[in-house]
Amino acid sequence: MTQSRPDPRAPVASATNLQQLVISVDAMGGDRGPEAVIGGLELAAAEHPDARFILHGDQAVLTPLLDQKRSLSSVVTLRHAVRAVTMHDKPSQIMRSGQDTSMWSCIEAVRLKEAQVAVSCGNTGALMAVSMIRLRRLRGVTRPAIACLWPSRNQAGFNVMLDVGADVKADPEDLLQYARMGAAYARTALSLDVPRVGLLNVGTEEHKGRPEMRTAYELVQEASEDGAFSFEGFVEGGDIPGDRVDVIVTDGFSGNIALKTGEGTAKFVGEVLKSTLRSTLLSKVGALLAMSSLKKMQLRIDPRRVNGGVFLGLNGAVVKSHGSSDATGVAAAISLACQLAREDFTGRIAAQVAPAAAAGQDAASDGEGASN
Amino acid sequence: MTQSRPDPRAPVASATNLQQLVISVDAMGGDRGPEAVIGGLELAAAEHPDARFILHGDQAVLTPLLDQKRSLSSVVTLRHAVRAVTMHDKPSQIMRSGQDTSMWSCIEAVRLKEAQVAVSCGNTGALMAVSMIRLRRLRGVTRPAIACLWPSRNQAGFNVMLDVGADVKADPEDLLQYARMGAAYARTALSLDVPRVGLLNVGTEEHKGRPEMRTAYELVQEASEDGAFSFEGFVEGGDIPGDRVDVIVTDGFSGNIALKTGEGTAKFVGEVLKSTLRSTLLSKVGALLAMSSLKKMQLRIDPRRVNGGVFLGLNGAVVKSHGSSDATGVAAAISLACQLAREDFTGRIAAQVAPAAAAGQDAASDGEGASN
C-alpha cells in the first residue's frame, strides 16, 4: 500500500509550472488602505518580473493610485468590486451576502483558475469563511488550518507553526492532517526534504498532556513511517523559536495564543531594549555605533519579513497578510504567494494529503483486520 | 448578601501576622543540587533578617554545606530526610510512597503549621501531587492553579498569569476561581487595590473563542460586581506582557504553552541581540559602551528575578522555584515566600475564595429565583 502512494518529496509535474504565474490580490480591507497594498505590489512585482496580478477593489479609488505606478501598468489587471469587507464585518454575514466585495472577487479568481494564489490583508474570519465556501476543503481534510512562519534558530531561519487560528478546536485526526500539511508547507517554504514535526504539548514525555494529545501522538507517529516527515514527539512552547523541529503542530486556540504571546514578547523586549539604549549618554553613543548591526537584528526578528499566514487544506492557496501590513509587509505576502504558485503548492498538498487521508483510512481498516 | 461578604481589600487581622515568620525549604531535587538552594537561602536570609527556615534534606550532605555559611546557623533548622524526589519520579509514585522524601517533609511542615510557606525547586508534578494530598484544597476550589509573575509594561513591572500548568483542563467555574485567586495574589504580590482581570482568548470580541470561554466570561463578569477586581473582558497573547490587565486567566494547557513560548522568545531575542553585537568591530565597541544599560535590561527581563510559581487554592502556600534555579533564582523564590508569609496570604485567599464560592452558589440560586 505504501508503494501505491506518491512520493511526497518528488517534484510534481504539473501544468501550473508551465502556465503564466498569476496572483489574485485584494486591494481593500487592510488597516492602511489600498495605498499600502499597491506599494507592496510594486515591490513584489519588481522582485518577480514573470508574475502577473489581478487586483480587486473599487475602480474609482484604485485607478488613480495605479496611474502613479507606471511599472505596474503592464502586469496588473484591475477588477472592480463595489464593496470592501471591514474588520467589523461578521464572517457569517460576508458568507451570505459578500458577493460584491473585493475579498470575494479575489478568492473567486482562484476558484475559476484565473490565478493560482490569493492574497488579502482583510478580516481573517471573513477571508477563511469565503475561502471555505468558495474553494471548498481538500478531500480528506476536515478542518483547514492557518500556518505561519516563525523566526527560529533553525538553519532556514524559520519554523512552520499551524494552526494559528483557523479553528479553536482540533481532534487528533485534524492534528494528523496539520502534520501532513505543515510538512508539505515546510518542504516548499523552507526547502526541506524531510521536515521534522513536533506536537505542541505541556511536556515532552509521552504520558503528558490531555488524552487527545496522546492519541494524536500515535496517529502522527504511524503516519511518519512513510518518510514524508520525521516525527520528533511532543515539543513545548520554548521549542517554537528553537531548532528541535521544523514544524510545530497544535490546535488553533493554543496556536493563536502562542503566536500572539511570542509576537508580544518580542515587541516588549524590543521596547525595553530601545528605552535601555536611550537611558544614558554612554549607551546612546554605544547604540549609535552598533546601529547598523541592530538594524540587521530588527530585520531578523521583524514579523513583516515573514508576513503571511497561509490557509492550508483548501482547493487553492490563500495568503493572509497582517491587517496592519505596510508596503514591506504586503510585498512579503505577495512574494510568498509567488513562491507557492511557482511550486504548484496546491497541487502538492492535494497529492500528499488527500491520498494520504484515503490511504490512512485503508490502513486503519487493514490495521483492524490484522489485529483482530 | 454582598454585605455579608468580607471586603477582600481590607487587611486581614490574623495571628500569623504576629507569630514568627517561618519558611519551609526543600534543599533537594533541584537541577543544581543543594549548593544552589543553600546559596539562595543565604541571600534571602540576609534580606529577611526576621525570617527563620526549616531546611529539609539529607543531613550528611547538608551539614557540611551549612557549616560553611555561618550566617545561617542561627536561623536554619535542619530536618533530615533520607530520600530526594528526582525529575524522573512519577507524581503518582511519590503520592503513594514519598513519605521519606525531603519534598514531603517540606510540605508537612506547612501542614503542621510549623511554617507558613513551602519552597521547592523539585519536580513540579510531584510537588503539586504532594501539596494536594497533604494540604488539601481550599473549600470551594475544584482545581488548584499555578500562578506566575510575568514581566510587563504595567507600573508594577509584572502581571500575574494563571494557571501555568497545574491542570491541563479548566471548566468555566475553575476559570472563575482562578480569577478570584489571581486577583488576591496580585493584591499581595503587586500591591494593587483592585486588580484588572482578563480572560485569555483568541480575540477580544465577546463572541470569540470556544463556547466555554463565553460561559466563563459571564461568570467572571458577574463575580467582579463585588469590587474585588475589575473585569476587562477577553485579552489576547499580546496582552500578557502588556498593560491592559494585571491578571491573565487561562487553563493550564494554554497557560503553560504561553509561558514557555514567552520565555523561549525572550531567550531567542536575547541570543540574536548578543550575536548581533558581536558581529562587527563597531557594534562590539558600541556594546561595550552600552554594557551597564544592557545589564540593567537583562535584569528587567530576567526570569530568575521573578522565580517562583505559586500554588493557589490549597490550605497553605507553596512556591515552586524553577528546577534549574541558581542561588539568585532560589533567593527570589524564598523572598517571595517571605512576602506571602508576612501578609498571611493563605488566610487572605481562604477568606476571599471560600466564602465567595459559597456566596456564588447562593447568588446563583438567588438569580434563578429572581429571573423566573
XYZ file of C-alpha atoms in Angstrom:
744
model
C 0.000 0.000 0.000
C 2.909 2.267 0.763
C 4.083 1.697 -2.796
C 0.826 2.918 -4.231
C 1.259 6.336 -2.586
C 3.103 9.070 -4.466
C 6.482 10.015 -3.043
C 5.734 13.355 -1.374
C 9.261 14.545 -1.995
C 9.175 14.007 -5.747
C 8.699 17.146 -7.860
C 5.175 17.408 -9.166
C 4.940 17.665 -12.932
C 2.002 19.974 -13.263
C 0.522 22.195 -15.911
C 0.753 25.013 -13.395
C 4.518 25.044 -13.682
C 4.255 25.833 -17.353
C 1.452 28.353 -17.411
C 1.522 32.043 -16.546
C 2.109 32.828 -12.878
C -0.905 34.868 -11.707
C -1.589 36.174 -8.182
C -5.004 37.479 -7.141
C -4.680 40.458 -4.779
C -7.400 42.036 -2.631
C -6.607 45.785 -2.612
C -9.120 46.650 0.119
C -9.768 45.805 3.763
C -6.302 46.354 5.243
C -5.853 48.855 8.069
C -3.593 51.046 5.943
C -5.828 51.145 2.905
C -5.123 50.343 -0.752
C -2.026 52.582 -0.824
C -0.100 50.060 1.280
C -1.290 47.184 -0.917
C -0.302 48.896 -4.158
C 3.033 49.939 -2.626
C 3.669 46.313 -1.700
C 2.550 45.131 -5.122
C 5.114 47.413 -6.745
C 7.935 45.961 -4.590
C 6.854 42.359 -5.200
C 6.378 42.874 -8.943
C 9.955 44.151 -9.228
C 11.150 41.013 -7.475
C 9.007 38.652 -9.578
C 9.079 40.043 -13.149
C 7.415 36.885 -14.528
C 4.315 37.300 -12.343
C 1.012 38.878 -13.340
C -1.569 40.234 -10.883
C -5.336 40.652 -10.724
C -6.132 43.491 -8.342
C -9.609 43.600 -6.777
C -11.297 46.704 -5.406
C -13.033 49.988 -6.050
C -12.022 51.180 -9.515
C -12.544 54.848 -8.660
C -10.064 54.553 -5.778
C -7.550 52.229 -7.421
C -7.202 53.737 -10.916
C -5.548 56.995 -9.779
C -3.240 55.060 -7.416
C -2.221 52.665 -10.186
C -1.661 55.572 -12.592
C 1.127 56.729 -10.306
C 2.919 53.376 -10.598
C 3.995 53.082 -14.209
C 5.846 49.806 -13.646
C 2.569 48.108 -12.730
C 0.566 49.037 -15.821
C 1.701 46.049 -17.884
C 1.415 43.433 -15.130
C -1.760 44.391 -13.232
C -5.357 43.809 -14.322
C -7.905 45.763 -12.319
C -11.142 44.039 -11.336
C -13.856 46.270 -9.965
C -15.678 45.389 -6.735
C -18.066 47.940 -5.265
C -17.680 46.911 -1.637
C -14.885 46.122 0.824
C -15.084 43.777 3.831
C -14.311 45.701 7.035
C -12.644 44.390 10.188
C -16.010 44.638 11.945
C -17.992 42.541 9.458
C -19.070 39.187 10.791
C -17.820 36.196 8.770
C -21.345 34.770 8.606
C -22.700 37.980 7.016
C -19.961 38.019 4.390
C -20.581 34.345 3.624
C -24.231 35.098 2.938
C -24.002 38.400 1.135
C -20.405 39.240 0.354
C -20.571 38.519 -3.387
C -19.921 42.164 -4.299
C -16.821 42.543 -2.099
C -13.213 42.720 -3.287
C -12.375 39.801 -0.973
C -14.955 37.538 -2.603
C -13.780 38.574 -6.054
C -10.167 37.888 -5.042
C -10.987 34.302 -3.963
C -13.229 33.769 -6.974
C -10.272 34.313 -9.338
C -8.537 31.346 -7.692
C -11.667 29.216 -7.816
C -12.021 29.922 -11.559
C -8.317 29.082 -12.015
C -7.532 32.548 -13.372
C -4.935 32.864 -10.593
C -3.011 30.277 -8.583
C -2.858 32.044 -5.212
C -4.941 34.761 -3.476
C -3.558 37.438 -1.109
C -5.619 39.619 1.251
C -4.926 41.887 4.270
C -8.605 41.781 5.232
C -10.628 40.373 8.124
C -9.219 36.870 8.835
C -12.510 35.274 9.854
C -14.306 36.543 6.752
C -11.414 35.515 4.493
C -11.437 31.995 5.918
C -15.228 31.795 5.593
C -15.243 32.942 1.960
C -12.290 30.672 1.145
C -14.065 27.708 2.735
C -17.357 28.095 0.864
C -15.868 29.065 -2.500
C -12.737 26.931 -2.697
C -14.029 24.047 -0.554
C -11.881 21.755 1.519
C -9.468 19.306 0.001
C -10.617 15.723 0.016
C -9.659 14.169 3.346
C -9.383 17.473 5.225
C -11.972 18.179 7.952
C -10.540 21.447 9.265
C -8.375 23.773 7.191
C -5.556 25.442 9.130
C -3.585 28.666 9.061
C 0.177 28.118 9.012
C 2.727 30.803 9.809
C 6.497 31.055 9.590
C 8.203 31.744 12.911
C 11.745 33.154 13.327
C 13.852 30.373 14.831
C 17.341 29.000 15.451
C 16.946 26.596 12.532
C 19.231 26.885 9.529
C 16.353 28.128 7.371
C 15.830 30.862 9.967
C 12.178 29.883 10.414
C 9.863 27.189 11.667
C 6.346 26.484 10.466
C 3.555 26.546 13.039
C -0.067 25.556 12.492
C -2.945 26.002 13.251
C -2.556 29.614 14.408
C -6.235 30.466 14.366
C -8.447 28.904 11.681
C -10.383 26.808 14.192
C -10.388 26.847 18.006
C -10.804 23.086 18.081
C -8.831 20.177 16.622
C -9.340 16.435 17.025
C -6.369 14.045 16.900
C -7.240 13.312 13.238
C -7.129 17.048 12.480
C -3.726 17.309 14.159
C -2.531 14.463 11.930
C -3.707 16.393 8.841
C -1.980 19.508 10.173
C 1.242 17.483 10.489
C 0.968 16.375 6.854
C 0.028 19.831 5.535
C 2.631 21.563 7.698
C 5.333 19.197 6.450
C 4.280 19.893 2.850
C 4.430 23.627 3.527
C 7.879 23.338 5.140
C 9.140 21.419 2.098
C 8.076 24.303 -0.164
C 8.615 27.360 2.054
C 11.793 26.186 3.838
C 13.158 23.871 1.103
C 13.456 20.891 3.434
C 13.427 17.310 2.161
C 12.182 15.614 5.316
C 10.842 18.207 7.767
C 10.908 17.318 11.466
C 7.453 17.569 13.019
C 6.600 18.079 16.701
C 3.271 18.126 18.554
C 2.903 21.089 20.932
C 2.196 19.940 24.486
C 2.890 20.887 28.114
C 5.787 18.460 28.462
C 7.901 16.240 26.246
C 7.210 12.931 27.988
C 4.818 10.620 26.161
C 2.343 10.468 29.052
C 1.987 14.271 29.347
C -0.956 16.459 28.448
C -4.562 15.875 27.524
C -5.662 12.375 26.475
C -6.354 13.548 22.890
C -2.693 14.588 22.634
C -1.631 11.019 23.282
C -3.984 9.766 20.555
C -2.586 12.374 18.165
C 0.932 11.267 19.112
C 0.196 7.717 17.978
C -1.509 8.810 14.742
C 1.317 11.152 13.734
C 3.933 8.586 14.740
C 2.317 5.990 12.494
C 1.887 8.424 9.584
C 5.554 9.416 9.725
C 6.527 5.906 8.724
C 6.050 6.700 5.030
C 9.069 9.015 5.237
C 7.320 12.269 4.211
C 8.387 13.755 7.544
C 10.106 12.632 10.701
C 8.175 12.776 13.962
C 10.082 14.142 16.953
C 7.304 13.636 19.512
C 5.993 16.286 21.867
C 7.570 19.726 21.955
C 6.997 22.673 24.314
C 6.439 26.404 23.841
C 10.173 27.006 24.129
C 10.759 24.881 21.013
C 8.690 27.199 18.789
C 11.689 29.510 18.163
C 14.069 26.543 18.647
C 15.874 24.076 16.392
C 14.459 20.772 17.618
C 11.781 20.637 14.903
C 10.777 22.458 11.705
C 7.005 22.118 12.037
C 5.018 22.722 15.232
C 1.510 21.237 15.207
C -1.235 22.428 17.555
C -4.899 23.419 17.656
C -5.956 26.936 16.640
C -6.641 28.048 20.206
C -3.210 27.252 21.650
C -1.515 28.180 18.359
C -3.101 31.618 18.253
C -2.221 32.264 21.895
C 1.378 31.125 21.327
C 1.701 33.259 18.178
C 0.445 36.392 19.878
C 2.415 35.745 23.070
C 5.584 35.320 21.015
C 4.937 38.467 18.968
C 4.023 40.413 22.097
C 7.109 39.251 23.971
C 9.452 40.093 21.074
C 7.868 43.548 20.835
C 8.138 44.066 24.597
C 11.806 43.045 24.674
C 12.452 45.375 21.715
C 10.833 48.278 23.595
C 12.840 47.580 26.740
C 15.995 47.440 24.590
C 15.180 50.797 22.973
C 14.455 52.566 26.247
C 17.573 50.956 27.754
C 19.792 52.285 24.988
C 18.305 55.751 25.435
C 18.777 55.736 29.214
C 22.357 57.082 29.477
C 24.647 59.148 27.284
C 27.152 56.314 27.113
C 24.560 53.805 25.951
C 23.247 56.333 23.392
C 26.723 56.560 21.877
C 27.028 52.783 22.067
C 23.719 52.322 20.285
C 24.823 54.740 17.572
C 27.956 52.684 16.918
C 26.030 49.411 16.919
C 23.195 50.878 14.825
C 23.780 49.007 11.577
C 24.081 45.691 13.412
C 20.970 46.445 15.465
C 19.064 47.178 12.270
C 20.122 43.786 10.914
C 18.798 42.225 14.102
C 15.492 44.025 13.751
C 15.242 42.591 10.247
C 15.987 39.105 11.573
C 13.101 39.187 14.030
C 10.813 41.522 12.063
C 7.418 39.844 11.681
C 6.814 41.782 8.446
C 9.553 39.810 6.746
C 7.544 36.650 7.115
C 4.212 38.320 6.754
C 1.520 35.959 5.658
C -0.391 33.156 7.243
C -1.187 30.517 4.636
C -4.560 28.764 4.593
C -3.910 25.057 4.144
C -6.382 22.340 3.257
C -8.415 24.102 0.551
C -8.624 23.661 -3.218
C -6.439 26.697 -3.746
C -3.856 28.605 -1.748
C -4.712 31.789 0.153
C -2.158 34.034 1.849
C -3.470 36.173 4.694
C -1.340 39.258 5.201
C -1.452 41.073 8.594
C -4.267 43.616 8.727
C -1.807 46.318 9.708
C 0.717 45.472 6.963
C 2.600 48.323 5.337
C 4.091 48.094 1.824
C 7.010 45.952 3.092
C 4.620 43.523 4.755
C 2.326 43.285 1.736
C 5.341 42.732 -0.548
C 6.462 39.820 1.664
C 2.999 38.263 1.487
C 2.800 38.631 -2.298
C 6.318 37.211 -2.711
C 5.315 34.212 -0.625
C 2.277 33.797 -2.881
C 4.540 33.866 -5.967
C 6.761 31.180 -4.452
C 3.775 28.974 -3.623
C 2.337 29.457 -7.131
C 5.657 28.696 -8.813
C 5.979 25.392 -6.982
C 2.362 24.404 -7.542
C 1.857 24.242 -3.828
C -1.871 23.466 -4.008
C -1.204 20.522 -6.308
C 1.484 19.225 -3.980
C -0.664 19.419 -0.880
C -3.566 17.755 -2.675
C -1.289 14.981 -3.961
C 0.049 14.328 -0.487
C -2.798 14.957 1.886
C -5.831 13.664 0.052
C -4.451 10.255 -0.978
C -2.740 10.038 2.386
C -6.091 10.506 4.073
C -7.628 7.830 1.873
C -4.661 5.546 2.481
C -4.910 6.325 6.170
C -8.475 5.074 6.196
C -7.416 1.950 4.332
C -4.544 1.484 6.749
C -6.904 1.860 9.681
C -9.165 -0.861 8.305
C -6.143 -3.011 7.442
C -4.816 -2.494 10.935
C -8.089 -3.500 12.498
C -8.198 -6.562 10.313
C -4.671 -7.535 11.243
C -5.092 -7.059 14.950
C -8.388 -8.877 15.264
C -25.799 39.262 50.540
C -22.952 41.392 49.313
C -22.836 42.962 52.771
C -22.333 39.621 54.441
C -19.132 39.011 52.453
C -15.817 40.226 53.842
C -14.251 43.125 51.980
C -11.405 41.434 50.096
C -9.355 44.623 50.175
C -9.456 45.007 53.944
C -6.290 43.988 55.807
C -6.706 40.620 57.472
C -6.110 40.676 61.198
C -4.568 37.276 61.682
C -2.462 35.565 64.263
C 0.019 34.810 61.503
C 0.988 38.472 61.386
C 2.129 38.319 64.950
C 3.885 34.988 65.127
C 7.374 34.051 63.930
C 7.874 34.081 60.173
C 8.985 30.555 59.173
C 9.663 29.253 55.653
C 9.976 25.546 54.904
C 12.650 24.915 52.250
C 13.270 21.695 50.295
C 17.054 21.531 49.839
C 16.990 18.641 47.347
C 15.585 17.905 43.900
C 16.793 20.975 42.002
C 18.990 20.521 38.918
C 21.885 22.347 40.567
C 21.790 20.432 43.829
C 21.599 21.646 47.433
C 24.518 24.072 46.928
C 22.297 26.396 44.868
C 19.483 26.166 47.432
C 21.762 26.953 50.369
C 23.392 29.775 48.378
C 19.940 31.215 47.726
C 18.920 30.736 51.332
C 21.930 32.777 52.441
C 20.964 35.656 50.121
C 17.297 35.579 51.170
C 18.119 35.328 54.892
C 20.232 38.478 54.651
C 17.286 40.259 53.058
C 14.755 38.985 55.598
C 16.527 39.013 58.992
C 13.244 38.317 60.831
C 12.653 35.027 58.990
C 13.510 31.538 60.209
C 13.891 28.496 57.958
C 13.373 24.753 58.198
C 15.632 23.058 55.661
C 14.733 19.538 54.510
C 17.167 17.007 53.048
C 19.977 14.570 53.596
C 21.776 15.562 56.794
C 25.072 14.053 55.646
C 25.049 16.270 52.541
C 23.610 19.409 54.113
C 25.556 19.677 57.377
C 28.958 20.372 55.771
C 27.368 22.866 53.368
C 25.623 24.701 56.214
C 28.840 24.717 58.245
C 30.359 26.921 55.550
C 27.595 29.519 55.988
C 27.997 30.934 59.468
C 25.215 33.493 58.975
C 22.685 30.673 58.603
C 23.457 28.788 61.804
C 21.084 30.812 63.985
C 18.171 30.957 61.520
C 18.130 27.479 59.922
C 16.837 24.251 61.462
C 17.853 21.148 59.586
C 15.323 18.357 59.183
C 16.651 15.068 57.895
C 15.004 13.251 55.004
C 16.710 10.184 53.565
C 15.394 10.455 50.032
C 15.013 13.159 47.350
C 12.360 13.275 44.617
C 14.036 13.246 41.186
C 12.793 14.916 37.997
C 12.030 11.445 36.619
C 9.839 10.289 39.500
C 6.173 9.965 38.612
C 3.827 12.103 40.740
C 1.625 9.073 41.438
C 4.579 7.106 42.860
C 5.586 9.967 45.148
C 1.986 10.355 46.307
C 1.924 6.690 47.315
C 5.365 6.252 48.783
C 7.131 9.597 49.069
C 6.826 9.928 52.879
C 10.598 9.730 53.350
C 11.452 12.430 50.796
C 12.600 15.980 51.545
C 9.723 17.324 49.433
C 7.121 15.538 51.543
C 8.807 16.712 54.730
C 8.885 20.284 53.376
C 5.106 20.295 52.712
C 4.419 18.533 56.009
C 5.909 21.464 57.945
C 3.270 23.725 56.393
C 0.501 21.256 57.055
C 1.532 21.081 60.737
C 1.668 24.907 60.832
C 5.352 24.897 61.786
C 5.956 27.077 58.719
C 3.686 29.417 56.739
C 5.031 28.805 53.241
C 6.941 25.968 51.498
C 9.571 26.409 48.769
C 10.909 23.668 46.465
C 12.919 23.500 43.207
C 11.833 19.902 42.671
C 9.660 18.049 40.175
C 6.540 20.215 39.627
C 4.099 17.348 39.134
C 5.244 15.586 42.291
C 5.210 18.823 44.290
C 1.651 19.553 43.200
C 0.586 15.975 43.973
C 2.108 16.006 47.469
C 0.707 19.503 48.146
C -2.754 18.379 47.045
C -2.948 15.273 49.225
C -1.266 16.768 52.303
C -2.554 20.346 52.335
C -5.895 19.615 50.607
C -7.838 22.080 48.507
C -9.430 25.172 49.951
C -13.166 24.944 50.395
C -14.815 25.960 47.130
C -11.785 25.244 44.932
C -12.019 22.325 42.482
C -8.683 22.763 40.723
C -5.694 24.449 42.323
C -3.625 26.572 39.929
C -0.031 27.678 39.497
C 0.350 31.449 39.158
C 3.463 33.169 37.842
C 4.620 36.759 37.609
C 5.320 37.931 34.059
C 7.469 40.956 33.123
C 5.115 43.555 31.647
C 4.570 47.209 30.754
C 2.498 47.687 33.916
C 3.681 50.067 36.575
C 4.431 47.180 38.944
C 6.639 45.755 36.188
C 4.769 42.440 36.248
C 1.483 40.778 35.510
C 0.095 37.668 37.163
C -0.818 34.734 34.933
C -2.583 31.534 35.968
C -2.911 28.582 35.508
C 0.520 27.955 34.003
C 0.473 24.205 34.392
C -1.258 22.710 37.446
C -4.020 21.140 35.356
C -4.418 20.773 31.581
C -8.152 21.315 31.876
C -10.329 24.073 33.358
C -14.097 24.487 33.342
C -15.686 27.949 33.353
C -16.185 27.616 37.138
C -12.480 26.855 37.544
C -11.602 29.925 35.484
C -13.795 31.987 37.803
C -11.878 30.648 40.812
C -8.600 31.419 39.018
C -9.816 34.995 38.531
C -10.538 35.334 42.251
C -7.291 33.680 43.359
C -5.232 35.575 40.775
C -6.713 38.877 41.912
C -5.893 38.001 45.528
C -2.340 37.155 44.512
C -1.967 40.408 42.548
C -3.176 42.378 45.575
C -0.383 40.836 47.675
C 2.438 40.395 45.156
C 1.848 43.585 43.125
C 0.277 45.728 45.895
C -2.789 46.561 43.812
C -6.120 47.534 45.378
C -8.401 46.473 42.561
C -6.505 44.318 40.059
C -7.764 44.265 36.477
C -8.523 40.737 35.293
C -8.669 39.453 31.698
C -9.624 36.056 30.245
C -7.139 34.760 27.684
C -8.806 34.055 24.349
C -8.142 34.164 20.600
C -9.818 37.539 20.137
C -11.190 40.325 22.282
C -14.743 40.332 20.913
C -17.340 38.761 23.192
C -18.395 36.141 20.625
C -14.862 34.828 20.041
C -13.362 31.507 21.073
C -14.695 28.265 22.454
C -18.213 28.175 23.934
C -16.851 27.540 27.460
C -14.934 30.827 27.191
C -18.192 32.702 26.759
C -19.664 30.985 29.829
C -16.543 31.895 31.808
C -16.877 35.485 30.560
C -20.343 35.766 32.095
C -19.328 34.125 35.381
C -16.281 36.362 35.865
C -18.245 39.439 34.784
C -20.867 38.729 37.427
C -18.294 37.967 40.141
C -16.477 41.246 39.501
C -19.517 43.149 40.698
C -18.433 42.832 44.332
C -15.483 45.118 43.563
C -12.659 42.730 44.493
C -11.351 43.067 40.940
C -12.383 44.725 37.720
C -13.093 42.535 34.709
C -11.666 43.784 31.429
C -13.089 41.005 29.248
C -11.132 38.854 26.821
C -7.445 39.511 26.266
C -5.005 38.012 23.745
C -1.496 36.590 23.932
C -0.050 40.023 23.172
C -1.607 41.391 26.366
C 0.385 39.019 28.602
C 3.404 41.378 28.683
C 1.054 44.373 28.184
C -0.632 46.941 30.422
C -4.295 46.267 29.677
C -4.739 43.975 32.675
C -2.871 42.845 35.799
C -4.127 39.257 35.927
C -4.399 36.894 32.944
C -6.666 33.900 33.495
C -6.443 30.745 31.374
C -6.369 26.955 31.612
C -3.119 25.159 32.416
C -2.623 23.900 28.867
C -2.730 27.285 27.118
C -1.063 28.972 30.095
C 1.882 26.601 30.091
C 2.316 26.959 26.325
C 2.142 30.771 26.583
C 4.632 30.815 29.475
C 7.162 28.668 27.658
C 6.652 30.448 24.338
C 7.234 33.805 26.035
C 10.340 32.581 27.863
C 11.636 30.929 24.673
C 11.044 34.043 22.586
C 12.752 36.342 25.108
C 15.725 33.981 25.207
C 15.862 33.777 21.410
C 15.744 37.571 21.002
C 18.479 37.867 23.639
C 20.676 35.424 21.711
C 20.114 37.253 18.435
C 20.990 40.519 20.201
C 24.206 39.052 21.594
C 25.365 37.606 18.281
C 24.380 40.875 16.563
C 26.502 42.947 18.915
C 29.446 40.611 18.331
C 29.098 40.721 14.544
C 31.213 43.830 13.754
C 34.007 45.721 15.470
C 31.870 48.861 15.632
C 28.982 47.092 17.305
C 31.393 45.426 19.746
C 32.612 48.861 20.820
C 29.025 50.075 20.946
C 28.007 47.160 23.151
C 30.906 47.871 25.474
C 29.745 51.471 25.929
C 26.142 50.411 26.461
C 27.120 47.494 28.725
C 25.839 48.820 32.034
C 22.495 49.767 30.481
C 22.237 46.402 28.741
C 22.868 44.657 32.033
C 20.021 46.631 33.574
C 17.807 45.466 30.723
C 18.808 41.862 31.280
C 17.786 42.275 34.893
C 14.435 43.740 33.838
C 13.555 40.712 31.716
C 15.500 38.107 33.695
C 13.111 35.287 34.610
C 15.204 34.488 37.694
C 14.133 37.770 39.277
C 10.554 36.583 39.433
C 11.411 32.988 40.001
C 8.618 31.069 41.606
C 5.269 29.793 40.530
C 2.833 29.927 43.418
C 0.342 27.115 44.018
C -3.025 28.705 44.720
C -6.139 27.077 46.124
C -4.618 24.922 48.863
C -4.658 25.161 52.659
C -1.153 26.547 52.650
C 1.094 28.398 50.216
C 3.719 26.610 48.140
C 6.299 28.369 45.977
C 7.718 26.293 43.125
C 11.135 27.551 42.091
C 12.483 26.680 38.601
C 14.231 23.307 38.580
C 17.311 24.920 37.071
C 17.423 27.808 39.564
C 20.804 29.049 40.715
C 21.343 30.865 44.033
C 19.834 34.107 42.625
C 16.737 32.259 41.486
C 16.303 30.379 44.743
C 16.748 33.634 46.700
C 13.959 35.248 44.658
C 11.644 32.304 45.362
C 12.394 32.358 49.112
C 11.922 36.143 49.242
C 8.552 35.751 47.556
C 7.682 33.115 50.186
C 8.647 35.560 52.972
C 6.424 38.238 51.448
C 3.484 35.829 51.194
C 4.009 34.631 54.776
C 4.276 38.183 56.121
C 0.949 39.160 54.561
C -0.799 35.963 55.650
C -1.506 35.172 52.032
C -3.124 31.788 52.714
C -5.535 33.366 55.162
C -6.419 36.084 52.692
C -7.101 33.688 49.842
C -9.195 31.476 52.099
C -11.170 34.473 53.348
C -11.887 35.603 49.812
C -12.250 32.494 47.750
C -14.039 30.058 50.021
C -16.865 32.350 51.181
C -17.021 33.787 47.677
C -17.597 30.295 46.316
C -20.338 29.687 48.875
C -21.839 33.115 48.205
C -21.549 32.428 44.475
C -23.737 29.366 44.895
C -26.239 31.371 46.902
C -26.183 34.104 44.292
C -26.789 31.566 41.552
C -29.885 30.268 43.327
C -30.986 33.820 44.107
C -30.503 34.779 40.481
C -32.580 31.885 39.260
C -35.297 32.796 41.670
C -35.304 36.392 40.524
C -35.401 35.646 36.835
C -38.095 33.011 36.975
